[in-house]
PDB file of C-alpha atoms in Angstrom:
ATOM      1  CA  UNK A   1     -58.155  45.385  15.877  1.00 60.00           C
ATOM      2  CA  UNK A   2     -58.275  41.576  16.104  1.00 84.00           C
ATOM      3  CA  UNK A   3     -61.347  39.735  14.819  1.00 95.00           C
ATOM      4  CA  UNK A   4     -62.355  36.350  16.209  1.00 97.00           C
ATOM      5  CA  UNK A   5     -63.633  33.071  14.861  1.00 96.00           C
ATOM      6  CA  UNK A   6     -65.006  31.332  17.948  1.00 97.00           C
ATOM      7  CA  UNK A   7     -65.819  27.647  18.015  1.00 95.00           C
ATOM      8  CA  UNK A   8     -69.102  26.959  19.762  1.00 95.00           C
ATOM      9  CA  UNK A   9     -69.147  23.489  21.342  1.00 89.00           C
ATOM     10  CA  UNK A  10     -66.469  23.178  23.993  1.00 91.00           C
ATOM     11  CA  UNK A  11     -65.707  26.917  23.903  1.00 96.00           C
ATOM     12  CA  UNK A  12     -69.015  28.702  24.586  1.00 97.00           C
ATOM     13  CA  UNK A  13     -71.180  25.745  25.587  1.00 95.00           C
ATOM     14  CA  UNK A  14     -70.877  22.174  26.720  1.00 88.00           C
ATOM     15  CA  UNK A  15     -74.067  20.332  25.820  1.00 82.00           C
ATOM     16  CA  UNK A  16     -76.911  22.465  27.177  1.00 86.00           C
ATOM     17  CA  UNK A  17     -74.749  24.386  29.638  1.00 92.00           C
ATOM     18  CA  UNK A  18     -72.921  27.652  29.025  1.00 96.00           C
ATOM     19  CA  UNK A  19     -69.219  27.571  29.845  1.00 96.00           C
ATOM     20  CA  UNK A  20     -68.378  30.020  32.613  1.00 94.00           C
ATOM     21  CA  UNK A  21     -67.504  33.434  31.221  1.00 96.00           C
ATOM     22  CA  UNK A  22     -68.852  32.778  27.697  1.00 97.00           C
ATOM     23  CA  UNK A  23     -71.654  35.332  27.940  1.00 97.00           C
ATOM     24  CA  UNK A  24     -69.336  37.981  29.359  1.00 97.00           C
ATOM     25  CA  UNK A  25     -66.749  37.305  26.653  1.00 97.00           C
ATOM     26  CA  UNK A  26     -69.259  37.860  23.832  1.00 97.00           C
ATOM     27  CA  UNK A  27     -70.619  40.943  25.621  1.00 97.00           C
ATOM     28  CA  UNK A  28     -67.110  42.407  25.746  1.00 96.00           C
ATOM     29  CA  UNK A  29     -66.592  41.814  22.036  1.00 96.00           C
ATOM     30  CA  UNK A  30     -69.840  43.642  21.315  1.00 95.00           C
ATOM     31  CA  UNK A  31     -69.000  46.494  23.691  1.00 95.00           C
ATOM     32  CA  UNK A  32     -65.669  47.046  21.936  1.00 94.00           C
ATOM     33  CA  UNK A  33     -67.180  46.683  18.431  1.00 95.00           C
ATOM     34  CA  UNK A  34     -64.881  43.713  17.777  1.00 95.00           C
ATOM     35  CA  UNK A  35     -65.771  41.574  14.768  1.00 96.00           C
ATOM     36  CA  UNK A  36     -66.555  37.970  15.622  1.00 97.00           C
ATOM     37  CA  UNK A  37     -68.219  34.898  14.175  1.00 97.00           C
ATOM     38  CA  UNK A  38     -69.355  31.856  16.124  1.00 97.00           C
ATOM     39  CA  UNK A  39     -67.986  29.054  14.028  1.00 90.00           C
ATOM     40  CA  UNK A  40     -69.214  25.489  14.362  1.00 92.00           C
ATOM     41  CA  UNK A  41     -68.888  22.109  12.690  1.00 91.00           C
ATOM     42  CA  UNK A  42     -72.296  21.257  14.186  1.00 89.00           C
ATOM     43  CA  UNK A  43     -74.632  21.012  11.186  1.00 94.00           C
ATOM     44  CA  UNK A  44     -77.714  19.820  13.069  1.00 92.00           C
ATOM     45  CA  UNK A  45     -79.345  23.201  13.561  1.00 94.00           C
ATOM     46  CA  UNK A  46     -79.979  26.323  11.517  1.00 97.00           C
ATOM     47  CA  UNK A  47     -78.168  29.515  12.604  1.00 97.00           C
ATOM     48  CA  UNK A  48     -81.462  30.796  14.042  1.00 97.00           C
ATOM     49  CA  UNK A  49     -81.875  27.735  16.251  1.00 96.00           C
ATOM     50  CA  UNK A  50     -78.230  27.894  17.341  1.00 96.00           C
ATOM     51  CA  UNK A  51     -78.713  31.577  18.219  1.00 97.00           C
ATOM     52  CA  UNK A  52     -81.888  30.906  20.216  1.00 97.00           C
ATOM     53  CA  UNK A  53     -80.095  28.164  22.129  1.00 95.00           C
ATOM     54  CA  UNK A  54     -77.155  30.424  22.956  1.00 97.00           C
ATOM     55  CA  UNK A  55     -79.388  33.347  23.889  1.00 97.00           C
ATOM     56  CA  UNK A  56     -81.280  31.050  26.254  1.00 97.00           C
ATOM     57  CA  UNK A  57     -77.974  30.316  27.976  1.00 97.00           C
ATOM     58  CA  UNK A  58     -77.134  34.001  28.370  1.00 97.00           C
ATOM     59  CA  UNK A  59     -74.824  34.294  25.358  1.00 98.00           C
ATOM     60  CA  UNK A  60     -75.855  37.268  23.232  1.00 96.00           C
ATOM     61  CA  UNK A  61     -75.447  36.204  19.610  1.00 97.00           C
ATOM     62  CA  UNK A  62     -77.797  36.440  16.636  1.00 96.00           C
ATOM     63  CA  UNK A  63     -78.285  34.163  13.652  1.00 97.00           C
ATOM     64  CA  UNK A  64     -76.054  36.395  11.519  1.00 96.00           C
ATOM     65  CA  UNK A  65     -73.203  35.822  14.001  1.00 97.00           C
ATOM     66  CA  UNK A  66     -73.166  32.069  13.361  1.00 97.00           C
ATOM     67  CA  UNK A  67     -71.489  30.152  10.529  1.00 97.00           C
ATOM     68  CA  UNK A  68     -72.002  26.390  10.388  1.00 97.00           C
ATOM     69  CA  UNK A  69     -70.466  23.546   8.429  1.00 96.00           C
ATOM     70  CA  UNK A  70     -73.922  23.070   6.875  1.00 97.00           C
ATOM     71  CA  UNK A  71     -73.759  26.583   5.381  1.00 97.00           C
ATOM     72  CA  UNK A  72     -70.206  25.990   4.201  1.00 96.00           C
ATOM     73  CA  UNK A  73     -71.263  22.696   2.606  1.00 97.00           C
ATOM     74  CA  UNK A  74     -74.221  24.302   0.847  1.00 97.00           C
ATOM     75  CA  UNK A  75     -72.061  27.150  -0.470  1.00 95.00           C
ATOM     76  CA  UNK A  76     -69.453  24.684  -1.701  1.00 96.00           C
ATOM     77  CA  UNK A  77     -71.942  22.416  -3.480  1.00 97.00           C
ATOM     78  CA  UNK A  78     -73.785  25.352  -5.061  1.00 96.00           C
ATOM     79  CA  UNK A  79     -70.471  26.616  -6.458  1.00 95.00           C
ATOM     80  CA  UNK A  80     -69.641  23.174  -7.824  1.00 96.00           C
ATOM     81  CA  UNK A  81     -73.012  22.221  -9.294  1.00 96.00           C
ATOM     82  CA  UNK A  82     -75.675  24.962  -9.146  1.00 97.00           C
ATOM     83  CA  UNK A  83     -79.187  23.559  -8.859  1.00 97.00           C
ATOM     84  CA  UNK A  84     -77.878  20.075  -8.139  1.00 98.00           C
ATOM     85  CA  UNK A  85     -79.460  17.200  -6.261  1.00 98.00           C
ATOM     86  CA  UNK A  86     -78.546  15.392  -3.054  1.00 98.00           C
ATOM     87  CA  UNK A  87     -79.598  12.637  -0.715  1.00 98.00           C
ATOM     88  CA  UNK A  88     -79.119  13.952   2.823  1.00 98.00           C
ATOM     89  CA  UNK A  89     -78.466  12.118   6.058  1.00 97.00           C
ATOM     90  CA  UNK A  90     -78.773  14.875   8.634  1.00 95.00           C
ATOM     91  CA  UNK A  91     -81.128  17.332  10.259  1.00 95.00           C
ATOM     92  CA  UNK A  92     -82.796  20.710   9.609  1.00 96.00           C
ATOM     93  CA  UNK A  93     -79.585  22.730   9.675  1.00 97.00           C
ATOM     94  CA  UNK A  94     -78.249  20.813   6.682  1.00 98.00           C
ATOM     95  CA  UNK A  95     -81.446  20.279   4.711  1.00 98.00           C
ATOM     96  CA  UNK A  96     -82.415  23.958   5.080  1.00 97.00           C
ATOM     97  CA  UNK A  97     -78.978  25.155   3.979  1.00 98.00           C
ATOM     98  CA  UNK A  98     -79.040  22.950   0.888  1.00 98.00           C
ATOM     99  CA  UNK A  99     -82.585  23.839  -0.167  1.00 98.00           C
ATOM    100  CA  UNK A 100     -81.843  27.539   0.389  1.00 97.00           C
ATOM    101  CA  UNK A 101     -78.847  27.088  -1.926  1.00 97.00           C
ATOM    102  CA  UNK A 102     -81.114  25.711  -4.654  1.00 97.00           C
ATOM    103  CA  UNK A 103     -80.488  21.987  -4.230  1.00 98.00           C
ATOM    104  CA  UNK A 104     -83.166  19.331  -4.746  1.00 98.00           C
ATOM    105  CA  UNK A 105     -83.270  16.661  -2.044  1.00 98.00           C
ATOM    106  CA  UNK A 106     -84.032  13.240  -3.471  1.00 98.00           C
ATOM    107  CA  UNK A 107     -83.320   9.515  -3.217  1.00 96.00           C
ATOM    108  CA  UNK A 108     -83.555   9.044  -7.009  1.00 96.00           C
ATOM    109  CA  UNK A 109     -80.140   9.185  -8.655  1.00 97.00           C
ATOM    110  CA  UNK A 110     -78.824  12.140  -6.635  1.00 98.00           C
ATOM    111  CA  UNK A 111     -75.576  13.771  -7.705  1.00 98.00           C
ATOM    112  CA  UNK A 112     -74.379  13.852  -4.092  1.00 98.00           C
ATOM    113  CA  UNK A 113     -74.862  12.038  -0.829  1.00 98.00           C
ATOM    114  CA  UNK A 114     -74.387  14.590   1.949  1.00 98.00           C
ATOM    115  CA  UNK A 115     -73.819  13.463   5.529  1.00 98.00           C
ATOM    116  CA  UNK A 116     -74.202  15.758   8.524  1.00 96.00           C
ATOM    117  CA  UNK A 117     -74.628  15.613  12.279  1.00 91.00           C
ATOM    118  CA  UNK A 118     -77.693  13.991  13.810  1.00 88.00           C
ATOM    119  CA  UNK A 119     -78.531  12.293  17.081  1.00 82.00           C
ATOM    120  CA  UNK A 120     -80.738   9.755  15.297  1.00 81.00           C
ATOM    121  CA  UNK A 121     -78.684   8.024  12.624  1.00 80.00           C
ATOM    122  CA  UNK A 122     -81.051   5.580  10.943  1.00 88.00           C
ATOM    123  CA  UNK A 123     -79.719   2.252   9.666  1.00 91.00           C
ATOM    124  CA  UNK A 124     -81.967   2.328   6.594  1.00 94.00           C
ATOM    125  CA  UNK A 125     -80.799   5.864   5.756  1.00 94.00           C
ATOM    126  CA  UNK A 126     -77.151   4.868   6.100  1.00 94.00           C
ATOM    127  CA  UNK A 127     -77.780   1.799   3.924  1.00 96.00           C
ATOM    128  CA  UNK A 128     -79.425   3.977   1.268  1.00 97.00           C
ATOM    129  CA  UNK A 129     -76.479   6.384   1.420  1.00 97.00           C
ATOM    130  CA  UNK A 130     -73.995   3.546   0.997  1.00 97.00           C
ATOM    131  CA  UNK A 131     -75.872   2.115  -2.000  1.00 98.00           C
ATOM    132  CA  UNK A 132     -76.224   5.506  -3.707  1.00 98.00           C
ATOM    133  CA  UNK A 133     -72.514   6.204  -3.238  1.00 98.00           C
ATOM    134  CA  UNK A 134     -71.635   2.779  -4.603  1.00 97.00           C
ATOM    135  CA  UNK A 135     -73.839   3.589  -7.621  1.00 97.00           C
ATOM    136  CA  UNK A 136     -71.861   6.753  -8.343  1.00 97.00           C
ATOM    137  CA  UNK A 137     -73.159   9.569  -6.139  1.00 98.00           C
ATOM    138  CA  UNK A 138     -70.389  11.851  -4.843  1.00 98.00           C
ATOM    139  CA  UNK A 139     -69.871  11.540  -1.090  1.00 98.00           C
ATOM    140  CA  UNK A 140     -69.630  14.796   0.885  1.00 98.00           C
ATOM    141  CA  UNK A 141     -69.707  15.176   4.675  1.00 98.00           C
ATOM    142  CA  UNK A 142     -70.069  18.356   6.684  1.00 97.00           C
ATOM    143  CA  UNK A 143     -67.193  17.683   9.070  1.00 94.00           C
ATOM    144  CA  UNK A 144     -64.624  15.057  10.079  1.00 92.00           C
ATOM    145  CA  UNK A 145     -65.117  15.218  13.870  1.00 86.00           C
ATOM    146  CA  UNK A 146     -65.379  11.654  15.141  1.00 88.00           C
ATOM    147  CA  UNK A 147     -66.522  12.802  18.584  1.00 79.00           C
ATOM    148  CA  UNK A 148     -67.715  15.882  20.403  1.00 68.00           C
ATOM    149  CA  UNK A 149     -68.388  17.135  23.932  1.00 62.00           C
ATOM    150  CA  UNK A 150     -71.708  16.886  25.756  1.00 63.00           C
ATOM    151  CA  UNK A 151     -72.911  17.160  29.332  1.00 62.00           C
ATOM    152  CA  UNK A 152     -72.675  13.362  29.571  1.00 71.00           C
ATOM    153  CA  UNK A 153     -69.162  13.255  28.158  1.00 71.00           C
ATOM    154  CA  UNK A 154     -67.760  12.563  24.705  1.00 72.00           C
ATOM    155  CA  UNK A 155     -70.275  11.378  22.077  1.00 76.00           C
ATOM    156  CA  UNK A 156     -69.835  10.060  18.486  1.00 81.00           C
ATOM    157  CA  UNK A 157     -70.025  12.664  15.701  1.00 87.00           C
ATOM    158  CA  UNK A 158     -70.235  12.945  11.908  1.00 92.00           C
ATOM    159  CA  UNK A 159     -66.740  11.644  11.166  1.00 93.00           C
ATOM    160  CA  UNK A 160     -67.443   8.354  12.931  1.00 93.00           C
ATOM    161  CA  UNK A 161     -70.548   7.703  10.833  1.00 93.00           C
ATOM    162  CA  UNK A 162     -68.733   8.824   7.685  1.00 96.00           C
ATOM    163  CA  UNK A 163     -66.119   6.152   8.420  1.00 96.00           C
ATOM    164  CA  UNK A 164     -68.854   3.503   8.620  1.00 94.00           C
ATOM    165  CA  UNK A 165     -70.414   4.512   5.279  1.00 96.00           C
ATOM    166  CA  UNK A 166     -66.970   4.850   3.701  1.00 97.00           C
ATOM    167  CA  UNK A 167     -65.988   1.359   4.803  1.00 97.00           C
ATOM    168  CA  UNK A 168     -69.189  -0.085   3.365  1.00 95.00           C
ATOM    169  CA  UNK A 169     -69.077   1.829   0.062  1.00 96.00           C
ATOM    170  CA  UNK A 170     -65.272   1.886  -0.412  1.00 97.00           C
ATOM    171  CA  UNK A 171     -65.512   5.638  -1.140  1.00 98.00           C
ATOM    172  CA  UNK A 172     -63.917   8.307   1.020  1.00 97.00           C
ATOM    173  CA  UNK A 173     -65.952  11.466   1.666  1.00 98.00           C
ATOM    174  CA  UNK A 174     -64.883  15.029   1.010  1.00 98.00           C
ATOM    175  CA  UNK A 175     -65.143  16.903   4.314  1.00 97.00           C
ATOM    176  CA  UNK A 176     -66.074  20.579   3.976  1.00 97.00           C
ATOM    177  CA  UNK A 177     -65.934  21.651   7.628  1.00 94.00           C
ATOM    178  CA  UNK A 178     -62.924  22.294   9.835  1.00 90.00           C
ATOM    179  CA  UNK A 179     -60.042  21.725   9.361  1.00 91.00           C
ATOM    180  CA  UNK A 180     -60.705  22.340   5.653  1.00 93.00           C
ATOM    181  CA  UNK A 181     -59.426  25.874   4.895  1.00 89.00           C
ATOM    182  CA  UNK A 182     -62.393  26.244   2.533  1.00 91.00           C
ATOM    183  CA  UNK A 183     -64.693  26.724   5.521  1.00 92.00           C
ATOM    184  CA  UNK A 184     -62.270  29.153   7.126  1.00 90.00           C
ATOM    185  CA  UNK A 185     -62.076  31.305   3.994  1.00 90.00           C
ATOM    186  CA  UNK A 186     -65.854  31.322   3.610  1.00 91.00           C
ATOM    187  CA  UNK A 187     -66.292  32.464   7.218  1.00 92.00           C
ATOM    188  CA  UNK A 188     -63.645  35.178   6.857  1.00 93.00           C
ATOM    189  CA  UNK A 189     -65.383  36.515   3.743  1.00 91.00           C
ATOM    190  CA  UNK A 190     -68.690  36.604   5.582  1.00 91.00           C
ATOM    191  CA  UNK A 191     -67.065  38.311   8.555  1.00 92.00           C
ATOM    192  CA  UNK A 192     -65.281  40.810   6.325  1.00 93.00           C
ATOM    193  CA  UNK A 193     -61.931  40.122   7.993  1.00 94.00           C
ATOM    194  CA  UNK A 194     -58.466  39.143   6.844  1.00 92.00           C
ATOM    195  CA  UNK A 195     -56.559  36.147   8.169  1.00 92.00           C
ATOM    196  CA  UNK A 196     -53.709  38.374   9.380  1.00 92.00           C
ATOM    197  CA  UNK A 197     -56.042  40.174  11.795  1.00 94.00           C
ATOM    198  CA  UNK A 198     -58.103  37.200  12.970  1.00 96.00           C
ATOM    199  CA  UNK A 199     -57.719  34.786  15.892  1.00 96.00           C
ATOM    200  CA  UNK A 200     -59.309  31.340  16.025  1.00 96.00           C
ATOM    201  CA  UNK A 201     -60.490  30.186  19.465  1.00 97.00           C
ATOM    202  CA  UNK A 202     -61.219  26.470  19.684  1.00 96.00           C
ATOM    203  CA  UNK A 203     -61.082  23.410  21.881  1.00 94.00           C
ATOM    204  CA  UNK A 204     -59.652  20.897  19.399  1.00 91.00           C
ATOM    205  CA  UNK A 205     -56.095  20.587  18.151  1.00 94.00           C
ATOM    206  CA  UNK A 206     -57.093  18.404  15.178  1.00 89.00           C
ATOM    207  CA  UNK A 207     -59.724  20.763  13.738  1.00 88.00           C
ATOM    208  CA  UNK A 208     -59.754  24.245  15.287  1.00 93.00           C
ATOM    209  CA  UNK A 209     -56.054  24.834  15.821  1.00 96.00           C
ATOM    210  CA  UNK A 210     -54.800  23.191  12.635  1.00 94.00           C
ATOM    211  CA  UNK A 211     -57.488  24.949  10.554  1.00 93.00           C
ATOM    212  CA  UNK A 212     -56.557  28.305  12.015  1.00 94.00           C
ATOM    213  CA  UNK A 213     -52.840  27.700  11.605  1.00 94.00           C
ATOM    214  CA  UNK A 214     -53.130  26.540   7.983  1.00 93.00           C
ATOM    215  CA  UNK A 215     -55.312  29.558   7.181  1.00 93.00           C
ATOM    216  CA  UNK A 216     -52.770  32.012   8.618  1.00 93.00           C
ATOM    217  CA  UNK A 217     -54.683  32.882  11.809  1.00 95.00           C
ATOM    218  CA  UNK A 218     -53.463  33.203  15.359  1.00 96.00           C
ATOM    219  CA  UNK A 219     -54.905  30.341  17.427  1.00 97.00           C
ATOM    220  CA  UNK A 220     -55.979  29.994  21.038  1.00 97.00           C
ATOM    221  CA  UNK A 221     -56.720  26.546  22.422  1.00 98.00           C
ATOM    222  CA  UNK A 222     -59.133  26.479  25.358  1.00 98.00           C
ATOM    223  CA  UNK A 223     -59.190  23.472  27.658  1.00 97.00           C
ATOM    224  CA  UNK A 224     -62.928  23.629  28.359  1.00 95.00           C
ATOM    225  CA  UNK A 225     -63.810  21.066  25.668  1.00 90.00           C
ATOM    226  CA  UNK A 226     -62.314  17.766  24.538  1.00 86.00           C
ATOM    227  CA  UNK A 227     -58.583  18.602  24.588  1.00 92.00           C
ATOM    228  CA  UNK A 228     -56.428  18.291  27.698  1.00 93.00           C
ATOM    229  CA  UNK A 229     -53.209  20.220  28.150  1.00 94.00           C
ATOM    230  CA  UNK A 230     -51.243  16.965  28.115  1.00 96.00           C
ATOM    231  CA  UNK A 231     -52.619  16.201  24.628  1.00 96.00           C
ATOM    232  CA  UNK A 232     -50.882  19.191  23.035  1.00 96.00           C
ATOM    233  CA  UNK A 233     -47.452  17.576  23.051  1.00 95.00           C
ATOM    234  CA  UNK A 234     -48.731  14.766  20.828  1.00 96.00           C
ATOM    235  CA  UNK A 235     -49.236  17.107  17.859  1.00 97.00           C
ATOM    236  CA  UNK A 236     -46.505  18.409  15.534  1.00 96.00           C
ATOM    237  CA  UNK A 237     -47.888  21.953  15.792  1.00 96.00           C
ATOM    238  CA  UNK A 238     -48.844  24.185  18.693  1.00 96.00           C
ATOM    239  CA  UNK A 239     -51.480  26.851  19.250  1.00 97.00           C
ATOM    240  CA  UNK A 240     -50.385  30.473  19.577  1.00 96.00           C
ATOM    241  CA  UNK A 241     -51.784  30.445  23.115  1.00 96.00           C
ATOM    242  CA  UNK A 242     -53.542  28.183  25.623  1.00 97.00           C
ATOM    243  CA  UNK A 243     -56.244  29.174  28.138  1.00 97.00           C
ATOM    244  CA  UNK A 244     -58.384  27.252  30.593  1.00 96.00           C
ATOM    245  CA  UNK A 245     -61.505  28.798  29.026  1.00 96.00           C
ATOM    246  CA  UNK A 246     -62.752  32.029  27.474  1.00 96.00           C
ATOM    247  CA  UNK A 247     -63.260  33.260  31.042  1.00 94.00           C
ATOM    248  CA  UNK A 248     -59.478  33.412  31.361  1.00 94.00           C
ATOM    249  CA  UNK A 249     -59.317  35.625  28.258  1.00 91.00           C
ATOM    250  CA  UNK A 250     -61.329  38.263  30.117  1.00 81.00           C
ATOM    251  CA  UNK A 251     -58.594  38.768  32.719  1.00 73.00           C
TER     252      UNK A 251
END
């Protein structure tokens, strides 16, 4: 039986609106006892908050069904430097994941500067991050997405801010989230599935599809997010399948 890694933004939701058929798709997976994990580069919220948001939109997932780039980043850093320290530019999803992993959050000589998603990037915080990185802190970011979908259209994301800090500090970040296979492997372990039996459903060629392909998964690109069908030809790789949305996968 196929298991699924399902991107959240652009696949199940767009901003604060559920994509048509998303709730029914998840309900079918549950009814058929199909393994799935909602998989997101969005590090702003904890899994519990993500789950509450989705439940409020009629999509029946729990916190244990959600794996974020914040969790992947925390797991990675804890494996590299247990009990380490970090200066964080981000929100509760990232700070909670890092503190739960045993990290100390500090501005005083941190071992890492960790950048995540937020809707309120503060100039002073970005300046502090740049100075700490220039002084020797290792630069890690949750994900490389430079933009993402919302109800108002495309908005800037973590990768765009990482580029700003990188330009100012002359240090490139290490991105943990998609398309890094590290995040894919961590999610597969948590799901208890093998790559050969798992399909990645996403809305981005440059993160979802390439991450799935490089990790040995089947891939389905849905056109309900930021990618248009005409964009596919511009990439040197193709998804295993293309659908208008998850609603089409129900037919």
